[in-house]
Short mmCIF file of C-alpha atoms in Angstrom, two decimals:
data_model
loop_
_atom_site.label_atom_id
_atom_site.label_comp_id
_atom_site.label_asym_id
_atom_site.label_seq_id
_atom_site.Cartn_x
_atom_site.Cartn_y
_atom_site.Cartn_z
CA UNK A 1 9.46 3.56 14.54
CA UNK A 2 6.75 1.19 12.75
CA UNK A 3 8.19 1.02 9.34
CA UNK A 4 7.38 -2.35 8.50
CA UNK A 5 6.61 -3.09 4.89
CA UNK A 6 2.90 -4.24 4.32
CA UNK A 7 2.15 -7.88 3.55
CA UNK A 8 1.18 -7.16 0.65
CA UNK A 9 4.07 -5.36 -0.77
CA UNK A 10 6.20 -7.79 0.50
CA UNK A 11 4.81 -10.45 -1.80
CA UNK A 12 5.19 -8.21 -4.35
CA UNK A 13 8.84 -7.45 -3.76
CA UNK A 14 9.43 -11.57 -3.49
CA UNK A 15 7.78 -12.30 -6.36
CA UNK A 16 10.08 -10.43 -8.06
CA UNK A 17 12.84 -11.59 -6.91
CA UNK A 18 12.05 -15.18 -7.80
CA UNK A 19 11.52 -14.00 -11.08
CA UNK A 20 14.10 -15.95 -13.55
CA UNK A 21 14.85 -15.09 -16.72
CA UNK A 22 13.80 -11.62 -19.05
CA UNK A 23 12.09 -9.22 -17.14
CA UNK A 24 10.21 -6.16 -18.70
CA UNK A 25 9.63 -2.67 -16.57
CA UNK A 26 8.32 -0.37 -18.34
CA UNK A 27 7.50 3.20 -16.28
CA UNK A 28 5.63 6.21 -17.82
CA UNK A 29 4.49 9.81 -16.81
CA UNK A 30 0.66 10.10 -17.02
CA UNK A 31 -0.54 13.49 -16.98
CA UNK A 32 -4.17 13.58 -16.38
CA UNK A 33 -4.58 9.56 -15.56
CA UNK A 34 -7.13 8.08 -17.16
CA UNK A 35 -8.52 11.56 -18.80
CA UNK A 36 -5.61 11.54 -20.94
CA UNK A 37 -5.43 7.17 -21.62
CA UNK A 38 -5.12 7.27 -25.05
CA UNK A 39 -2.31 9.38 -24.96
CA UNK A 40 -0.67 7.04 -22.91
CA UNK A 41 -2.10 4.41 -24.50
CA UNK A 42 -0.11 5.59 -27.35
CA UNK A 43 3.00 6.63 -26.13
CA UNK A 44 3.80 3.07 -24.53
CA UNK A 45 2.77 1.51 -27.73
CA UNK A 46 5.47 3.54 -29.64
CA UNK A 47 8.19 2.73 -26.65
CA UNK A 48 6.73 -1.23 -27.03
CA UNK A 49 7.67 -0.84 -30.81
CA UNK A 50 10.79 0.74 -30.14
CA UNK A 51 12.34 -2.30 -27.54
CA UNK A 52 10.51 -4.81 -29.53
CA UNK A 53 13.25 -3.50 -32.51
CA UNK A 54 15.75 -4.23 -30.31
CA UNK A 55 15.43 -7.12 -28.85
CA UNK A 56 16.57 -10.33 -30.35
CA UNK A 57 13.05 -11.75 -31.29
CA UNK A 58 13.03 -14.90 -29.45
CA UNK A 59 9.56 -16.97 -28.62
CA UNK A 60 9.96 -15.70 -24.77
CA UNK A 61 10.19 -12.04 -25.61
CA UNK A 62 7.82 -12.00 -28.15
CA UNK A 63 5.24 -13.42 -25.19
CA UNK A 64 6.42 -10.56 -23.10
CA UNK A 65 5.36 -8.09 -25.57
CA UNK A 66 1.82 -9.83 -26.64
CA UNK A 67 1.17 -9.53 -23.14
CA UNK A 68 2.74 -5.39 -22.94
CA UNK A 69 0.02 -5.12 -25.89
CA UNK A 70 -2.76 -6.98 -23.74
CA UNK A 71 -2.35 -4.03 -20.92
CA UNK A 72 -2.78 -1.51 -23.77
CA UNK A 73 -5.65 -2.35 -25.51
CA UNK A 74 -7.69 -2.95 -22.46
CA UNK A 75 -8.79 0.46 -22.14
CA UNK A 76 -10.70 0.15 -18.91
CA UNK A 77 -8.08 -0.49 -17.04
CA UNK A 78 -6.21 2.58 -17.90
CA UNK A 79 -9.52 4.77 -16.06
CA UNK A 80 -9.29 6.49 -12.46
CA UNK A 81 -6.88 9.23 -11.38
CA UNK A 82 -2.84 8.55 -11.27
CA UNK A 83 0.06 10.52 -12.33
CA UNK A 84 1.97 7.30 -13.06
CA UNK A 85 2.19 3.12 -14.01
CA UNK A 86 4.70 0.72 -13.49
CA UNK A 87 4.63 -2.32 -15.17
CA UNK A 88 6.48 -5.58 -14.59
CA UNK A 89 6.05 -8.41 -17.01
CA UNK A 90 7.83 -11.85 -17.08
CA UNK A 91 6.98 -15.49 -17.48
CA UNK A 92 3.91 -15.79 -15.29
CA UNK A 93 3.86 -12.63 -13.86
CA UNK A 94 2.37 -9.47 -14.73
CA UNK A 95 2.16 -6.28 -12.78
CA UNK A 96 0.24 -3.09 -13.36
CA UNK A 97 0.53 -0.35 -10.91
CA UNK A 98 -1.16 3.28 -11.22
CA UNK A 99 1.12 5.98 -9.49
CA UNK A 100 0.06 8.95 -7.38
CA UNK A 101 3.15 10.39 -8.91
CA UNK A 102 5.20 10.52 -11.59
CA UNK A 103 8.46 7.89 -12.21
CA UNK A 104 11.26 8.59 -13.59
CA UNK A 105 10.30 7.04 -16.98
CA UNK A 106 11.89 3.48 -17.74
CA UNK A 107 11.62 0.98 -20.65
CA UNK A 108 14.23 -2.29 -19.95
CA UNK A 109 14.38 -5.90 -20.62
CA UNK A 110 16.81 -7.39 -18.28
CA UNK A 111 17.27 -10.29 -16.18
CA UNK A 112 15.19 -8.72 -13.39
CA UNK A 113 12.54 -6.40 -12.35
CA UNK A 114 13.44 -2.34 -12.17
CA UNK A 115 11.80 -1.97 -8.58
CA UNK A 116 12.64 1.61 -7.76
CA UNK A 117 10.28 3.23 -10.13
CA UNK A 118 7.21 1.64 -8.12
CA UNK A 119 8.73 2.13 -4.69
CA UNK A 120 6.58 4.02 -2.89
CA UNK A 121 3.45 2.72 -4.68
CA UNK A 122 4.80 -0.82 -3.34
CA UNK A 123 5.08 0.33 -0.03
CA UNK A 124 1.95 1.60 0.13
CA UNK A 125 0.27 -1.82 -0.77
CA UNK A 126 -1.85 -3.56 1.81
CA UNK A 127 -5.18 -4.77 2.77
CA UNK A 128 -7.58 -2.54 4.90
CA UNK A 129 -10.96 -2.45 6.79
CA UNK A 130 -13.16 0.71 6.21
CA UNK A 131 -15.97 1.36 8.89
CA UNK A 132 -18.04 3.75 7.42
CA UNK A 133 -19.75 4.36 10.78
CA UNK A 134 -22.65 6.10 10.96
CA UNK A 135 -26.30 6.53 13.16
CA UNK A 136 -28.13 4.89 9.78
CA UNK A 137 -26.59 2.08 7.62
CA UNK A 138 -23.21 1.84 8.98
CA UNK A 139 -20.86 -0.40 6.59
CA UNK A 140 -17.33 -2.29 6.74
CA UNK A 141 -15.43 -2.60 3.63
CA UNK A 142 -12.15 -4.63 2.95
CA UNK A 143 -9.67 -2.16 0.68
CA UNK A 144 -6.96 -4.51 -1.44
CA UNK A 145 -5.04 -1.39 -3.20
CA UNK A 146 -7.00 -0.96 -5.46
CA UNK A 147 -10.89 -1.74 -4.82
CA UNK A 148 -13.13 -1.37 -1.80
CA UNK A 149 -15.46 -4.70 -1.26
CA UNK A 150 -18.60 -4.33 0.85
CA UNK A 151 -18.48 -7.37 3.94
CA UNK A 152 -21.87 -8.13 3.79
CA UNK A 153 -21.06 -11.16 5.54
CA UNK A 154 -20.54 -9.10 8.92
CA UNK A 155 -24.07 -8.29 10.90
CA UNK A 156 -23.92 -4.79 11.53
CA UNK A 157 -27.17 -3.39 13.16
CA UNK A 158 -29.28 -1.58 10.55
CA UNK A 159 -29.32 1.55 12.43
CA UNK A 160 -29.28 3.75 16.26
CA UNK A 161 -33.39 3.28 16.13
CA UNK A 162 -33.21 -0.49 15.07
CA UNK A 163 -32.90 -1.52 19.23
CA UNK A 164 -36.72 -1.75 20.17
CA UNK A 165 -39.52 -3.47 18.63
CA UNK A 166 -41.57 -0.43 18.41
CA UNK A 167 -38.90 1.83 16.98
CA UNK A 168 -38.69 3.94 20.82
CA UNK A 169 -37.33 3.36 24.18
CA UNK A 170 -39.75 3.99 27.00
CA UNK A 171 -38.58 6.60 29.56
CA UNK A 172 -37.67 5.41 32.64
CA UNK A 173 -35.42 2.80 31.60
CA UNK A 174 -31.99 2.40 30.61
CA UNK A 175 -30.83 -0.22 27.52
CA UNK A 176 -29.40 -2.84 27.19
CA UNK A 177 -28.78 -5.34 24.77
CA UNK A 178 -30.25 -8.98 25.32
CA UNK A 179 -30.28 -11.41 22.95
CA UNK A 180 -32.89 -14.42 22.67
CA UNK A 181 -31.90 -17.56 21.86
CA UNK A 182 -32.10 -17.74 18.06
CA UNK A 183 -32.77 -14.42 17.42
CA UNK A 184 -30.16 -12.58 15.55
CA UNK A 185 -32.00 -8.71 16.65
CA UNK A 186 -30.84 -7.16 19.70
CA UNK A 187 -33.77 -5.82 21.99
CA UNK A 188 -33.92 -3.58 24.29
CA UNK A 189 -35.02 -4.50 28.16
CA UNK A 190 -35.42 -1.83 31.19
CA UNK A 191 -32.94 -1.17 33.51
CA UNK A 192 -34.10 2.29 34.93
CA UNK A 193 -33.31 5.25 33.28
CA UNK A 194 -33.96 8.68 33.78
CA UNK A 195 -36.31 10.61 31.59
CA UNK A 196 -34.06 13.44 30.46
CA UNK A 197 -32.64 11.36 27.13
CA UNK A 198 -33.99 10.92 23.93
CA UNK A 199 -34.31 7.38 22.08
CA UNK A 200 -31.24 8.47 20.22
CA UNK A 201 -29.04 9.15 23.13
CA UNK A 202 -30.39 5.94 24.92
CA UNK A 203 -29.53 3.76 22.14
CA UNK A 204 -26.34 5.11 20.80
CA UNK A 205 -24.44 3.29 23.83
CA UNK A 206 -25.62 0.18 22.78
CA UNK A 207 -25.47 0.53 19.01
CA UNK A 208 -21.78 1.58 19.05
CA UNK A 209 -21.05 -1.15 21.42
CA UNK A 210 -22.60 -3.94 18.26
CA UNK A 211 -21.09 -2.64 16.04
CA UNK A 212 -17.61 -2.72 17.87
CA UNK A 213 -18.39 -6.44 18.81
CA UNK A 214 -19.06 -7.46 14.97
CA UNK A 215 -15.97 -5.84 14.15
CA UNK A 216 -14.20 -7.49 16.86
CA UNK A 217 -15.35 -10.81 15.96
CA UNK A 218 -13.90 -10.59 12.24
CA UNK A 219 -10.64 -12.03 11.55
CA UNK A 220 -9.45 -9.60 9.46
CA UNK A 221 -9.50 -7.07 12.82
CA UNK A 222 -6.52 -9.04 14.05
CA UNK A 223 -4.67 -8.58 11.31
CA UNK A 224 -5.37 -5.22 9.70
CA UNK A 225 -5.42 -2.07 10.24
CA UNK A 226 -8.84 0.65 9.53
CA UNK A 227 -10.04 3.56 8.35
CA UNK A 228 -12.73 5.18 9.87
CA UNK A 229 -14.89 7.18 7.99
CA UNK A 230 -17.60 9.46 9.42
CA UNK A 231 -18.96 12.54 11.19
CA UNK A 232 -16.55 14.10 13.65
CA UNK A 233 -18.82 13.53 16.72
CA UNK A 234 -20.07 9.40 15.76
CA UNK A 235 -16.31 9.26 14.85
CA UNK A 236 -15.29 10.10 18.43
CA UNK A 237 -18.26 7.79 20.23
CA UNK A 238 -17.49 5.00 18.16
CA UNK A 239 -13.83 4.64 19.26
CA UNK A 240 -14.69 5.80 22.53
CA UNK A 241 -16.02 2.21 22.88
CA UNK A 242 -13.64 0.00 20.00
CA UNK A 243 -9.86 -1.00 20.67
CA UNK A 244 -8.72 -2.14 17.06
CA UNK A 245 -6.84 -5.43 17.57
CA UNK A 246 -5.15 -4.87 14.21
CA UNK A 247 -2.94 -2.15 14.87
CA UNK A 248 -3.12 1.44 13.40
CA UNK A 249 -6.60 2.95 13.29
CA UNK A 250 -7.14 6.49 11.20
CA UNK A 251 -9.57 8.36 11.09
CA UNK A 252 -11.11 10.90 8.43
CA UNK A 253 -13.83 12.87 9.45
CA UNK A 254 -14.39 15.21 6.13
CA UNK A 255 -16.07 12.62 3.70
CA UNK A 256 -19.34 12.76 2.05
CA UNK A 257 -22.00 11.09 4.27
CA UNK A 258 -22.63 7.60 3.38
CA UNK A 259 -19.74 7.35 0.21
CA UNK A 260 -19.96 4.82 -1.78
CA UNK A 261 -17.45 1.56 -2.20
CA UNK A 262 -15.61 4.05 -5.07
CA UNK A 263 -15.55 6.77 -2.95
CA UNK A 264 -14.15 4.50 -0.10
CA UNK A 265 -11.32 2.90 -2.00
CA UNK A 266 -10.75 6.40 -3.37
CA UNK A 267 -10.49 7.55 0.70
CA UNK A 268 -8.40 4.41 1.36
CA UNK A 269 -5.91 5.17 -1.03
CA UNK A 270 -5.11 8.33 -0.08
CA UNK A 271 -5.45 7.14 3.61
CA UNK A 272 -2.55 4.60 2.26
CA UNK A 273 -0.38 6.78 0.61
CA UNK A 274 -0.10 9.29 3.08
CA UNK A 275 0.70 6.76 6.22
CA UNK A 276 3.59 5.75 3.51
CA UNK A 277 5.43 9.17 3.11
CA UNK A 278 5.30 9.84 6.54
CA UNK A 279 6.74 6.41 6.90
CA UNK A 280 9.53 7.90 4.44
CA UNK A 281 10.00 10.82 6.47
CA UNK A 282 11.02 8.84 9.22
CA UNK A 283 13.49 6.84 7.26
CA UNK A 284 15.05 9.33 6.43
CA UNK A 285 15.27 11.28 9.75
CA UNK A 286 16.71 8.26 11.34
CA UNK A 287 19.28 8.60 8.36
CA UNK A 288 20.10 12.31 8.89
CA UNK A 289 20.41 11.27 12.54
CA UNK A 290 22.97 8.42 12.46
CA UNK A 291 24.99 10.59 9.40
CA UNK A 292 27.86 11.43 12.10
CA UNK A 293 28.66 7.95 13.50
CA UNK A 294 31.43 5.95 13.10
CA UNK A 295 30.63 2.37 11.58
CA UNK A 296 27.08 3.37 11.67
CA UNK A 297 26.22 5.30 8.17
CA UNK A 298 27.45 4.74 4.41
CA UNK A 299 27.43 6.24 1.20
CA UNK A 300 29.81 3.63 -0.24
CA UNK A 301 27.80 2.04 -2.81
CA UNK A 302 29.68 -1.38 -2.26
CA UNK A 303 29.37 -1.22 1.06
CA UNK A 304 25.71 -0.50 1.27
CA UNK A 305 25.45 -3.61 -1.11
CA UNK A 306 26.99 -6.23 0.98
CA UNK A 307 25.38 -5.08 3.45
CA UNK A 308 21.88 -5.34 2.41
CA UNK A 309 23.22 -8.73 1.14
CA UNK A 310 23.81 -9.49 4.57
CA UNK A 311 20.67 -7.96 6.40
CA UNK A 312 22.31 -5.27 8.08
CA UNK A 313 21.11 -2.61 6.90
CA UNK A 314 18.16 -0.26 8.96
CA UNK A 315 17.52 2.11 6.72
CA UNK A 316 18.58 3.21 3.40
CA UNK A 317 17.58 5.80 0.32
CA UNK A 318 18.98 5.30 -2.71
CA UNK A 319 18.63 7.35 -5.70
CA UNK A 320 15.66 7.33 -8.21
CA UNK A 321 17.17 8.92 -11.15
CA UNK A 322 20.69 6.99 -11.41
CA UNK A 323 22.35 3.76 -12.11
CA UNK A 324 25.40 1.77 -10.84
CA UNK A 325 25.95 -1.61 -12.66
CA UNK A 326 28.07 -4.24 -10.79
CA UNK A 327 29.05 -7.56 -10.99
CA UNK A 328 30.75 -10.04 -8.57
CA UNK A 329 34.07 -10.84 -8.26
CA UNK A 330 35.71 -13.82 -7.61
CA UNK A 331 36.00 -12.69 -4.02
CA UNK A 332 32.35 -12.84 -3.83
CA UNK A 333 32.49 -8.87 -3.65
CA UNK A 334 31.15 -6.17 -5.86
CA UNK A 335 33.08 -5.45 -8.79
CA UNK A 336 32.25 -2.05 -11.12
CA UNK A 337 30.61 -3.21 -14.31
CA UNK A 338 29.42 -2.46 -18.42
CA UNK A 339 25.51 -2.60 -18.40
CA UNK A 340 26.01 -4.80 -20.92
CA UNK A 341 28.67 -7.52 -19.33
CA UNK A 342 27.68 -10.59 -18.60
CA UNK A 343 25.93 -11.01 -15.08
CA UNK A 344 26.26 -7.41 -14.22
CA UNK A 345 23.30 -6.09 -12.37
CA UNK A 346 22.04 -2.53 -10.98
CA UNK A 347 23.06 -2.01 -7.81
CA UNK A 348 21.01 0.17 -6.30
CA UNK A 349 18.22 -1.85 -7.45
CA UNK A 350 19.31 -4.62 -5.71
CA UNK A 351 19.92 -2.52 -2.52
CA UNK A 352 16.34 -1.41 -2.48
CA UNK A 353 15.30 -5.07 -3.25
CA UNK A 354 17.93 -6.50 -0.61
CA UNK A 355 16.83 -3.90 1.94
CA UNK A 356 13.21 -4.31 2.06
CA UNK A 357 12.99 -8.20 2.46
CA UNK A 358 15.03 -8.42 5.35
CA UNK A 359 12.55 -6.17 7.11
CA UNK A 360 14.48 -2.95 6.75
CA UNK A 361 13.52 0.46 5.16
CA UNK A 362 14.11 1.96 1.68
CA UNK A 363 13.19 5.21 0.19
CA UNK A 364 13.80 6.19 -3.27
CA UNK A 365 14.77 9.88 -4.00
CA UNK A 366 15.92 12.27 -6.52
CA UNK A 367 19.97 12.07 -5.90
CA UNK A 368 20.01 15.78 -5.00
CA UNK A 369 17.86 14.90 -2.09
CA UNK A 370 19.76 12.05 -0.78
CA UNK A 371 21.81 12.84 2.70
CA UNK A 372 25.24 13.08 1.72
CA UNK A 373 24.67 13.82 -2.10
CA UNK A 374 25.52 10.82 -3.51
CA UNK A 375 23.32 8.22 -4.88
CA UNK A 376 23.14 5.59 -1.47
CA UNK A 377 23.12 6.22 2.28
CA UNK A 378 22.33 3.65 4.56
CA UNK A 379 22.42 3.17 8.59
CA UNK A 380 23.62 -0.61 9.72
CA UNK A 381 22.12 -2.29 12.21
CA UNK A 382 25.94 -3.69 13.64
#
């Protein structure tokens, strides 16, 4: 089961935990996304108001909230479709993340980071290659969440016509793709060939076989894994000829022809999003699986805990819509705590948190959906 967390959610999980000092997390509903901003806008303004009463004033806090008012004001980044943002703020860090869905709603300045609102927008982070592959203009794009980023840098060949000087392949021969010394176009030389193709069908061989080579060639193929976007049928030809040294490869073959880089991030985020809840799905299958062994599955909050403390836990879903403050005891174990006592934390936070960085799995659910019905299960790994 490949439920490895992305690079790039990673860093964005140890950031956080590095993160010393107040924290602000601030979660909303977004009905509408960016059709709706200003009533977002405004409603986190109020809430911003609201803590801002409460807190006790100092020079750090106040820095926290100039920069809470930064994110509002800037209208254009409040544009696009999302049901959600998450927002983490501290000394030298700030976070904005639109949500395909909506969080449970959160305002809090504590010592660290509310993670589980975000969850499975973090998990869904990563860096990916697009080929939009088609007969005429094909392109590559690198996806980093957010924004797609033509690689003009990569020589793909202009087009399935673009392998003979006079725009045709004689019949009677068969290409092939030779390149001159200091010439960056491929020509085509005979070979013999049979008469019964036309110049598409002659070329198309050769053109899919460039492109896979450029591809190939890019160090980002080693590391990441694509989208490709196109007809069904060029689709097909084109990984009939390219093994992907990066891993996963998918495929969507309902797009407008030729989208643009906005229509490609768009594509790439959904592309994203839905690898990560089947990802989720299999979390918590391997959950429902183990539920009946011995030593093997938890629901015992504290237990879960020192687990993830401890790397040992697989896979775990805690819930989305509760909290369990702890603190440790002088026996190093956890101890049931005020919100408010000194060094108490939220535990199923921290399980989440603990979880993902020592390469296991998380999900974050309503309680009611958790196996169990409590607010943690986890499988160990011993």
């Amino acid at each position: 089961m490949n439920t490895q967390l992305r690079r790039k959610g990673k860093d964005y999980l140890e950031q956080a935990k590095q993160q010393i000092g107040p924290c602000l997390t601030v979660s909303l509903e977004c009905d509408g996304g960016g059709k709706n901003s200003q009533v977002h806008r405004d409603r986190l303004r109020r809430a911003m108001n609201r803590m801002a009463k409460r807190s006790d004033g100092s020079a750090e806090i106040r820095r926290l909230f100039a920069e809470l008012k930064t994110l509002i004001d800037t209208r254009e980044m409040w544009s696009g479709e999302y049901s959600g943002v998450c927002i983490h703020i501290s000394d030298g860090v700030t976070r904005f993340l639109k949500l395909p869905y909506p969080p449970v709603e959160k305002a809090d300045l504590d010592d660290s980071f509310c993670l589980r609102p975000a969850a499975d927008a973090i998990a869904a982070l990563g860096d990916w290659l697009a080929l939009n592959i088609s007969l005429k203009s094909p392109r590559l794009y690198k996806f980093d969440g957010e924004r797609a980023r033509l690689l003009g840098e990569v020589d793909l060949p202009q087009s399935v016509y673009a392998f003979s000087e006079d725009g045709a392949v004689d019949s009677g021969q068969r290409a092939h793709v030779r390149r001159a010394r200091g010439v960056d176009t491929p020509h085509l030389v005979g070979h013999g060939m049979k008469a019964n193709k036309n110049q598409r069908e002659l070329n198309e061989p050769v053109f899919m076989r460039e492109v896979s080579h450029a591809i190939g060639e890019l160090p980002e193929s080693k590391e990441l894994p694509m989208v490709v976007i196109g007809d069904t049928r060029v689709v097909s030809s084109f990984l009939d000829t390219y093994h992907h040294r990066g891993g996963e490869v998918f495929t969507v073959r309902n797009a407008e022809s030729h989208p643009d880089a906005e229509a490609v991030a768009s594509i790439c985020r959904k592309v994203a999003w839905d690898n990560q809840q089947k990802r989720k799905s299999e979390v918590l299958r391997q959950i429902e699986e183990m539920r009946q062994r011995d030593g093997v599955f938890s629901n015992n909050v504290r237990e879960v805990f020192e687990a993830a403390k401890q790397g040992r836990v697989s896979a775990a879903v805690v819930s989305c819509d509760e909290e369990i403050w702890c603190r440790m005891g002088k026996d190093e174990k956890p101890r049931s705590a005020q919100a408010d006592e000194e060094n108490a934390f939220e535990a199923l936070d921290r399980i989440y948190l603990e979880t993902m960085l020592k390469d296991g799995s998380a999900v974050v659910l309503p309680e009611d959906k958790i196996p169990g019905g409590k607010s943690v299960a986890a499988v160990f790994r011993w």
